[in-house]
PDB file of C-alpha atoms in Angstrom:
ATOM      1  CA  MET N   1     151.777  40.473 191.927  1.00 44.00           C
ATOM      2  CA  LYS N   2     148.118  40.103 193.065  1.00 45.00           C
ATOM      3  CA  SER N   3     146.539  40.933 189.761  1.00 43.00           C
ATOM      4  CA  LEU N   4     148.910  38.321 187.972  1.00 35.00           C
ATOM      5  CA  CYS N   5     147.612  35.597 190.356  1.00 39.00           C
ATOM      6  CA  THR N   6     144.422  36.541 189.667  1.00 36.00           C
ATOM      7  CA  ALA N   7     144.843  36.442 185.713  1.00 38.00           C
ATOM      8  CA  LEU N   8     146.352  32.930 185.924  1.00 32.00           C
ATOM      9  CA  THR N   9     143.596  31.500 188.043  1.00 34.00           C
ATOM     10  CA  ALA N  10     140.936  33.157 185.622  1.00 36.00           C
ATOM     11  CA  ALA N  11     143.159  31.761 182.626  1.00 35.00           C
ATOM     12  CA  VAL N  12     143.340  28.196 184.323  1.00 34.00           C
ATOM     13  CA  LEU N  13     139.644  28.110 185.186  1.00 36.00           C
ATOM     14  CA  PHE N  14     138.932  29.372 181.463  1.00 35.00           C
ATOM     15  CA  VAL N  15     140.911  26.301 180.010  1.00 35.00           C
ATOM     16  CA  GLY N  16     139.356  24.143 182.490  1.00 38.00           C
ATOM     17  CA  THR N  17     135.776  25.168 181.899  1.00 37.00           C
ATOM     18  CA  SER N  18     136.574  24.929 177.726  1.00 37.00           C
ATOM     19  CA  LEU N  19     138.223  21.800 178.067  1.00 40.00           C
ATOM     20  CA  THR N  20     135.011  20.376 180.098  1.00 43.00           C
ATOM     21  CA  ALA N  21     132.616  21.882 177.522  1.00 45.00           C
ATOM     22  CA  MET N  22     134.727  20.156 174.573  1.00 47.00           C
ATOM     23  CA  ALA N  23     134.603  16.606 176.091  1.00 54.00           C
ATOM     24  CA  GLN N  24     130.936  16.789 176.429  1.00 77.00           C
ATOM     25  CA  VAL N  25     130.289  17.636 172.653  1.00 82.00           C
ATOM     26  CA  PRO N  26     130.327  14.250 170.948  1.00 90.00           C
ATOM     27  CA  GLN N  27     133.147  14.294 168.147  1.00 94.00           C
ATOM     28  CA  TYR N  28     132.714  13.210 164.569  1.00 95.00           C
ATOM     29  CA  GLY N  29     133.573   9.542 163.679  1.00 95.00           C
ATOM     30  CA  VAL N  30     133.680   7.854 160.530  1.00 96.00           C
ATOM     31  CA  SER N  31     130.780   8.793 158.160  1.00 97.00           C
ATOM     32  CA  VAL N  32     127.615   6.976 157.689  1.00 98.00           C
ATOM     33  CA  ASN N  33     128.030   4.292 154.734  1.00 98.00           C
ATOM     34  CA  LEU N  34     125.293   3.526 152.122  1.00 98.00           C
ATOM     35  CA  GLU N  35     124.397   0.179 153.947  1.00 98.00           C
ATOM     36  CA  GLN N  36     123.870   1.785 157.206  1.00 98.00           C
ATOM     37  CA  ALA N  37     121.933   4.636 155.961  1.00 98.00           C
ATOM     38  CA  LYS N  38     119.372   2.246 154.065  1.00 98.00           C
ATOM     39  CA  LYS N  39     118.983   0.431 157.689  1.00 98.00           C
ATOM     40  CA  VAL N  40     118.213   3.925 159.025  1.00 97.00           C
ATOM     41  CA  LEU N  41     115.681   4.846 156.212  1.00 97.00           C
ATOM     42  CA  ALA N  42     114.189   1.325 156.698  1.00 97.00           C
ATOM     43  CA  ALA N  43     113.434   1.737 160.143  1.00 97.00           C
ATOM     44  CA  ALA N  44     112.212   5.042 159.760  1.00 98.00           C
ATOM     45  CA  GLN N  45     109.819   3.871 157.400  1.00 97.00           C
ATOM     46  CA  VAL N  46     108.429   1.308 159.454  1.00 97.00           C
ATOM     47  CA  GLU N  47     107.467   3.917 161.763  1.00 97.00           C
ATOM     48  CA  ALA N  48     105.468   6.047 159.584  1.00 98.00           C
ATOM     49  CA  ARG N  49     103.904   3.501 157.568  1.00 97.00           C
ATOM     50  CA  LYS N  50     102.723   2.355 161.272  1.00 97.00           C
ATOM     51  CA  ASN N  51     101.045   5.453 161.377  1.00 97.00           C
ATOM     52  CA  SER N  52     100.190   6.008 158.048  1.00 97.00           C
ATOM     53  CA  TRP N  53     102.316   9.087 157.590  1.00 98.00           C
ATOM     54  CA  PRO N  54     103.482  10.270 154.575  1.00 98.00           C
ATOM     55  CA  VAL N  55     107.031  11.859 154.817  1.00 98.00           C
ATOM     56  CA  ALA N  56     110.169  12.359 153.450  1.00 98.00           C
ATOM     57  CA  ILE N  57     113.294  11.176 155.113  1.00 98.00           C
ATOM     58  CA  ALA N  58     116.901  12.048 154.263  1.00 98.00           C
ATOM     59  CA  VAL N  59     120.222  10.482 155.856  1.00 98.00           C
ATOM     60  CA  VAL N  60     123.449  12.554 155.569  1.00 98.00           C
ATOM     61  CA  ASP N  61     127.175  11.934 156.331  1.00 98.00           C
ATOM     62  CA  ASN N  62     129.058  13.881 159.304  1.00 94.00           C
ATOM     63  CA  ALA N  63     129.543  16.605 156.718  1.00 95.00           C
ATOM     64  CA  GLY N  64     126.136  17.190 156.278  1.00 96.00           C
ATOM     65  CA  MET N  65     126.332  15.392 152.362  1.00 97.00           C
ATOM     66  CA  LEU N  66     123.191  13.316 151.267  1.00 98.00           C
ATOM     67  CA  VAL N  67     123.901   9.248 151.403  1.00 98.00           C
ATOM     68  CA  ALA N  68     120.266   7.858 151.157  1.00 98.00           C
ATOM     69  CA  TYR N  69     116.919   9.564 150.874  1.00 98.00           C
ATOM     70  CA  GLU N  70     113.305   8.423 150.154  1.00 97.00           C
ATOM     71  CA  ARG N  71     110.026  10.277 149.823  1.00 97.00           C
ATOM     72  CA  MET N  72     107.019   8.328 150.529  1.00 97.00           C
ATOM     73  CA  ASP N  73     104.111   8.393 148.350  1.00 96.00           C
ATOM     74  CA  ASN N  74     101.646  11.654 149.153  1.00 96.00           C
ATOM     75  CA  THR N  75     104.195  13.610 151.022  1.00 97.00           C
ATOM     76  CA  GLN N  76     104.264  17.105 150.346  1.00 96.00           C
ATOM     77  CA  THR N  77     106.787  18.529 147.926  1.00 97.00           C
ATOM     78  CA  ALA N  78     108.036  21.256 150.372  1.00 97.00           C
ATOM     79  CA  SER N  79     109.325  18.105 152.712  1.00 97.00           C
ATOM     80  CA  VAL N  80     111.719  17.013 149.946  1.00 97.00           C
ATOM     81  CA  GLN N  81     114.413  19.796 150.994  1.00 98.00           C
ATOM     82  CA  VAL N  82     112.926  20.474 154.686  1.00 98.00           C
ATOM     83  CA  SER N  83     114.105  17.014 155.423  1.00 98.00           C
ATOM     84  CA  ILE N  84     117.435  17.277 153.805  1.00 98.00           C
ATOM     85  CA  ASP N  85     117.813  20.485 155.768  1.00 97.00           C
ATOM     86  CA  LYS N  86     117.037  19.027 159.186  1.00 97.00           C
ATOM     87  CA  ALA N  87     119.518  16.046 158.590  1.00 98.00           C
ATOM     88  CA  VAL N  88     122.268  18.671 157.830  1.00 98.00           C
ATOM     89  CA  SER N  89     121.387  20.700 160.701  1.00 97.00           C
ATOM     90  CA  ALA N  90     121.535  17.731 163.251  1.00 97.00           C
ATOM     91  CA  ALA N  91     124.861  16.286 161.642  1.00 97.00           C
ATOM     92  CA  MET N  92     126.818  19.715 161.129  1.00 96.00           C
ATOM     93  CA  TYR N  93     125.899  21.120 164.674  1.00 95.00           C
ATOM     94  CA  ARG N  94     126.143  17.741 166.435  1.00 96.00           C
ATOM     95  CA  ARG N  95     122.527  18.111 167.949  1.00 95.00           C
ATOM     96  CA  SER N  96     118.886  17.598 167.358  1.00 96.00           C
ATOM     97  CA  THR N  97     116.875  20.263 165.761  1.00 96.00           C
ATOM     98  CA  LYS N  98     114.343  19.907 168.508  1.00 96.00           C
ATOM     99  CA  ALA N  99     117.352  21.830 170.682  1.00 94.00           C
ATOM    100  CA  PHE N 100     117.072  24.528 168.267  1.00 93.00           C
ATOM    101  CA  GLN N 101     113.233  24.825 168.280  1.00 94.00           C
ATOM    102  CA  ASP N 102     113.306  24.742 172.026  1.00 94.00           C
ATOM    103  CA  ALA N 103     115.893  27.551 172.238  1.00 91.00           C
ATOM    104  CA  LEU N 104     114.090  29.467 169.591  1.00 91.00           C
ATOM    105  CA  ALA N 105     110.580  28.963 171.584  1.00 92.00           C
ATOM    106  CA  GLY N 106     112.447  30.200 174.785  1.00 90.00           C
ATOM    107  CA  ALA N 107     112.586  33.708 173.128  1.00 89.00           C
ATOM    108  CA  GLY N 108     114.950  36.290 174.399  1.00 89.00           C
ATOM    109  CA  ALA N 109     118.647  34.885 173.491  1.00 87.00           C
ATOM    110  CA  GLY N 110     117.371  32.139 171.941  1.00 85.00           C
ATOM    111  CA  THR N 111     116.269  33.630 169.016  1.00 89.00           C
ATOM    112  CA  ARG N 112     120.098  33.730 168.251  1.00 89.00           C
ATOM    113  CA  VAL N 113     119.071  30.266 166.527  1.00 88.00           C
ATOM    114  CA  LEU N 114     117.768  32.415 163.381  1.00 87.00           C
ATOM    115  CA  GLY N 115     121.352  33.588 162.467  1.00 89.00           C
ATOM    116  CA  LEU N 116     122.921  30.183 162.520  1.00 91.00           C
ATOM    117  CA  ARG N 117     123.444  29.359 158.920  1.00 93.00           C
ATOM    118  CA  GLY N 118     121.971  25.976 158.332  1.00 92.00           C
ATOM    119  CA  ALA N 119     120.309  25.288 161.640  1.00 93.00           C
ATOM    120  CA  SER N 120     116.865  23.953 161.313  1.00 94.00           C
ATOM    121  CA  PRO N 121     114.648  25.146 164.172  1.00 93.00           C
ATOM    122  CA  VAL N 122     112.155  22.326 163.517  1.00 96.00           C
ATOM    123  CA  GLU N 123     111.772  18.934 165.376  1.00 97.00           C
ATOM    124  CA  GLY N 124     112.642  15.991 163.084  1.00 98.00           C
ATOM    125  CA  GLY N 125     116.302  16.073 162.819  1.00 98.00           C
ATOM    126  CA  LEU N 126     118.701  13.767 164.832  1.00 98.00           C
ATOM    127  CA  VAL N 127     122.213  13.021 164.921  1.00 97.00           C
ATOM    128  CA  LEU N 128     123.395   9.299 164.011  1.00 98.00           C
ATOM    129  CA  MET N 129     125.843   8.033 166.542  1.00 97.00           C
ATOM    130  CA  MET N 130     128.138   5.225 166.643  1.00 96.00           C
ATOM    131  CA  ASP N 131     130.536   4.212 169.511  1.00 95.00           C
ATOM    132  CA  GLY N 132     129.827   7.720 170.893  1.00 95.00           C
ATOM    133  CA  LYS N 133     130.450   9.669 167.791  1.00 96.00           C
ATOM    134  CA  VAL N 134     128.736  11.556 165.180  1.00 97.00           C
ATOM    135  CA  ILE N 135     128.676   9.556 161.919  1.00 98.00           C
ATOM    136  CA  GLY N 136     125.745  11.731 160.309  1.00 98.00           C
ATOM    137  CA  GLY N 137     122.215  12.830 160.679  1.00 98.00           C
ATOM    138  CA  ILE N 138     118.769  11.721 160.079  1.00 98.00           C
ATOM    139  CA  GLY N 139     116.030  14.410 158.994  1.00 98.00           C
ATOM    140  CA  VAL N 140     112.217  13.756 158.584  1.00 98.00           C
ATOM    141  CA  SER N 141     109.524  15.924 157.061  1.00 98.00           C
ATOM    142  CA  GLY N 142     105.825  15.663 156.192  1.00 98.00           C
ATOM    143  CA  VAL N 143     103.812  15.438 159.371  1.00 98.00           C
ATOM    144  CA  ASN N 144     103.628  17.627 162.542  1.00 97.00           C
ATOM    145  CA  ALA N 145     107.171  18.254 164.058  1.00 97.00           C
ATOM    146  CA  ASP N 146     106.655  16.051 166.922  1.00 97.00           C
ATOM    147  CA  GLN N 147     105.434  13.206 164.506  1.00 98.00           C
ATOM    148  CA  ASP N 148     108.628  13.851 162.507  1.00 98.00           C
ATOM    149  CA  GLY N 149     110.720  13.525 165.367  1.00 98.00           C
ATOM    150  CA  MET N 150     109.046  10.189 166.436  1.00 98.00           C
ATOM    151  CA  VAL N 151     109.911   9.057 162.601  1.00 98.00           C
ATOM    152  CA  ALA N 152     113.611  10.074 163.010  1.00 98.00           C
ATOM    153  CA  LYS N 153     113.817   8.234 166.446  1.00 96.00           C
TER     154      LYS N 153
END
């Protein structure tokens, strides 16, 4: 009987912990539309131009599909795909790419990030939220990772 009570207590604690963890993860909402994506692009361009940073900017919906994209003049060609990858990573995993970068920098268990399909461990990808729900992601590439992050923000 004592082992049954212990098992039930453990099960209740596990379910309670799982529900708490699930409540902290933002849920998906209606995907970003083209009008919203263009506004996000315009805001990012303002920051990039203010600093004379040639970047590629991608906006994806909450399924990681491209909605809007712009590559500024003189942006390195590699940044085309990198910006999309960062946006997809943020939207699909519902967290910034900096979170993956920080986990990887921590080494040890953080290196598991390298095994996550589509997770970009370089700052510059952010989740797009509306009413507390994920509607997509933005990814920026072309300058230093922290500068990419500033443009995305």
